[in-house]
mmCIF file of C-alpha atoms in Angstrom:
data_model
loop_
_atom_site.group_PDB
_atom_site.id
_atom_site.type_symbol
_atom_site.label_atom_id
_atom_site.label_comp_id
_atom_site.label_asym_id
_atom_site.label_seq_id
_atom_site.Cartn_x
_atom_site.Cartn_y
_atom_site.Cartn_z
ATOM 1 C CA LYS A 156 0.000 0.000 0.000
ATOM 2 C CA ILE A 157 2.840 2.385 0.792
ATOM 3 C CA LEU A 158 4.511 1.765 -2.568
ATOM 4 C CA GLN A 159 1.238 2.301 -4.394
ATOM 5 C CA ALA A 160 0.688 5.592 -2.563
ATOM 6 C CA GLN A 161 4.241 6.737 -3.385
ATOM 7 C CA LYS A 162 3.769 5.845 -7.040
ATOM 8 C CA LYS A 163 0.462 7.715 -7.191
ATOM 9 C CA ARG A 164 2.049 10.765 -5.532
ATOM 10 C CA MET A 165 4.949 10.720 -8.005
ATOM 11 C CA GLU A 166 2.546 10.428 -10.948
ATOM 12 C CA THR A 167 0.604 13.435 -9.697
ATOM 13 C CA LYS A 168 3.816 15.373 -9.078
ATOM 14 C CA ASN A 169 5.226 14.614 -12.556
ATOM 15 C CA GLY A 170 2.062 15.359 -14.489
ATOM 16 C CA GLY A 171 0.915 11.745 -14.643
ATOM 17 C CA LYS A 172 4.296 10.211 -15.407
ATOM 18 C CA SER A 173 6.345 8.343 -12.873
ATOM 19 C CA ASP A 174 10.137 8.538 -12.796
ATOM 20 C CA LYS A 175 10.223 5.019 -14.217
ATOM 21 C CA ASP A 176 8.171 6.145 -17.233
ATOM 22 C CA ILE A 177 10.504 9.076 -17.862
ATOM 23 C CA LEU A 178 13.529 6.796 -17.574
ATOM 24 C CA SER A 179 12.037 4.367 -20.092
ATOM 25 C CA ILE A 180 11.331 7.231 -22.512
ATOM 26 C CA TYR A 181 14.920 8.482 -22.256
ATOM 27 C CA SER A 182 16.221 4.936 -22.677
ATOM 28 C CA SER A 183 14.147 4.403 -25.809
ATOM 29 C CA ILE A 184 15.294 7.699 -27.322
ATOM 30 C CA LEU A 185 18.907 6.880 -26.594
ATOM 31 C CA ALA A 186 18.673 3.333 -27.937
ATOM 32 C CA ALA A 187 17.118 4.557 -31.186
ATOM 33 C CA GLY A 188 19.529 7.469 -31.520
ATOM 34 C CA LEU A 189 22.621 5.376 -30.918
ATOM 35 C CA ASN A 190 21.419 2.366 -32.933
ATOM 36 C CA THR A 191 21.767 0.058 -29.966
ATOM 37 C CA THR A 192 19.451 -2.124 -27.936
ATOM 38 C CA LEU A 193 17.491 -1.296 -24.823
ATOM 39 C CA VAL A 194 19.445 -4.042 -23.069
ATOM 40 C CA GLU A 195 22.706 -2.176 -23.668
ATOM 41 C CA VAL A 196 21.176 1.112 -22.549
ATOM 42 C CA SER A 197 19.777 -0.535 -19.414
ATOM 43 C CA LYS A 198 23.317 -1.509 -18.412
ATOM 44 C CA LEU A 199 24.259 2.171 -18.069
ATOM 45 C CA THR A 200 24.335 3.848 -14.681
ATOM 46 C CA LEU A 201 22.172 6.931 -14.224
ATOM 47 C CA TYR A 202 25.248 9.134 -14.593
ATOM 48 C CA GLN A 203 26.242 7.376 -17.840
ATOM 49 C CA LEU A 204 22.666 7.605 -19.133
ATOM 50 C CA TYR A 205 22.599 11.349 -18.429
ATOM 51 C CA GLU A 206 25.978 11.872 -20.127
ATOM 52 C CA GLN A 207 24.961 9.857 -23.193
ATOM 53 C CA LEU A 208 21.641 11.672 -23.453
ATOM 54 C CA THR A 209 23.366 15.060 -23.158
ATOM 55 C CA ARG A 210 25.885 14.119 -25.845
ATOM 56 C CA PHE A 211 23.112 12.752 -28.070
ATOM 57 C CA ASN A 212 21.214 16.057 -27.758
ATOM 58 C CA LEU A 213 24.371 18.003 -28.673
ATOM 59 C CA LYS A 214 24.940 15.775 -31.712
ATOM 60 C CA ASP A 215 21.328 16.138 -32.804
ATOM 61 C CA ALA A 216 21.496 19.948 -32.500
ATOM 62 C CA PHE A 217 24.765 19.958 -34.473
ATOM 63 C CA GLU A 218 23.199 17.933 -37.286
ATOM 64 C CA HIS A 219 20.153 20.211 -37.473
ATOM 65 C CA ASN A 220 22.254 23.375 -37.432
ATOM 66 C CA PHE A 221 24.671 21.982 -40.021
ATOM 67 C CA THR A 222 21.807 21.076 -42.343
ATOM 68 C CA ALA A 223 20.251 24.500 -41.832
ATOM 69 C CA SER A 224 23.546 26.211 -42.675
ATOM 70 C CA LEU A 225 23.793 24.225 -45.907
ATOM 71 C CA VAL A 226 20.536 25.758 -47.083
ATOM 72 C CA GLY A 227 21.579 29.279 -46.140
ATOM 73 C CA ALA A 228 20.545 29.775 -42.515
ATOM 74 C CA ASN A 229 22.838 31.879 -40.361
ATOM 75 C CA VAL A 230 23.198 29.605 -37.318
ATOM 76 C CA GLU A 231 26.032 28.902 -34.930
ATOM 77 C CA ILE A 232 27.499 25.465 -35.451
ATOM 78 C CA LYS A 233 29.049 24.136 -32.272
ATOM 79 C CA ASP A 234 31.129 20.952 -32.398
ATOM 80 C CA TRP A 235 29.210 18.334 -30.422
ATOM 81 C CA ARG A 236 32.421 16.435 -29.578
ATOM 82 C CA GLU A 237 33.751 19.259 -27.403
ATOM 83 C CA ASN A 238 33.329 18.854 -23.666
ATOM 84 C CA ASP A 239 31.863 22.086 -22.295
ATOM 85 C CA ASN A 240 30.785 20.803 -18.882
#
């Protein structure tokens, strides 16, 4: 009963999504973006998952900005491989 109450409270707090749901969404995005399996992503620690997701977002932004610059947009292209932490 306590676990069910905690889960319900977390769902209300997170707009209907529990932390587990958010983690599974991030894992799915990362697995698809890195062309790997969910099993491999599930082996990552939370810190590693966060780092990979951050790097994936940087790479995705780089690709969009690079494509936009090829068609004439004036955007800043930042190298996603640089470590700016």
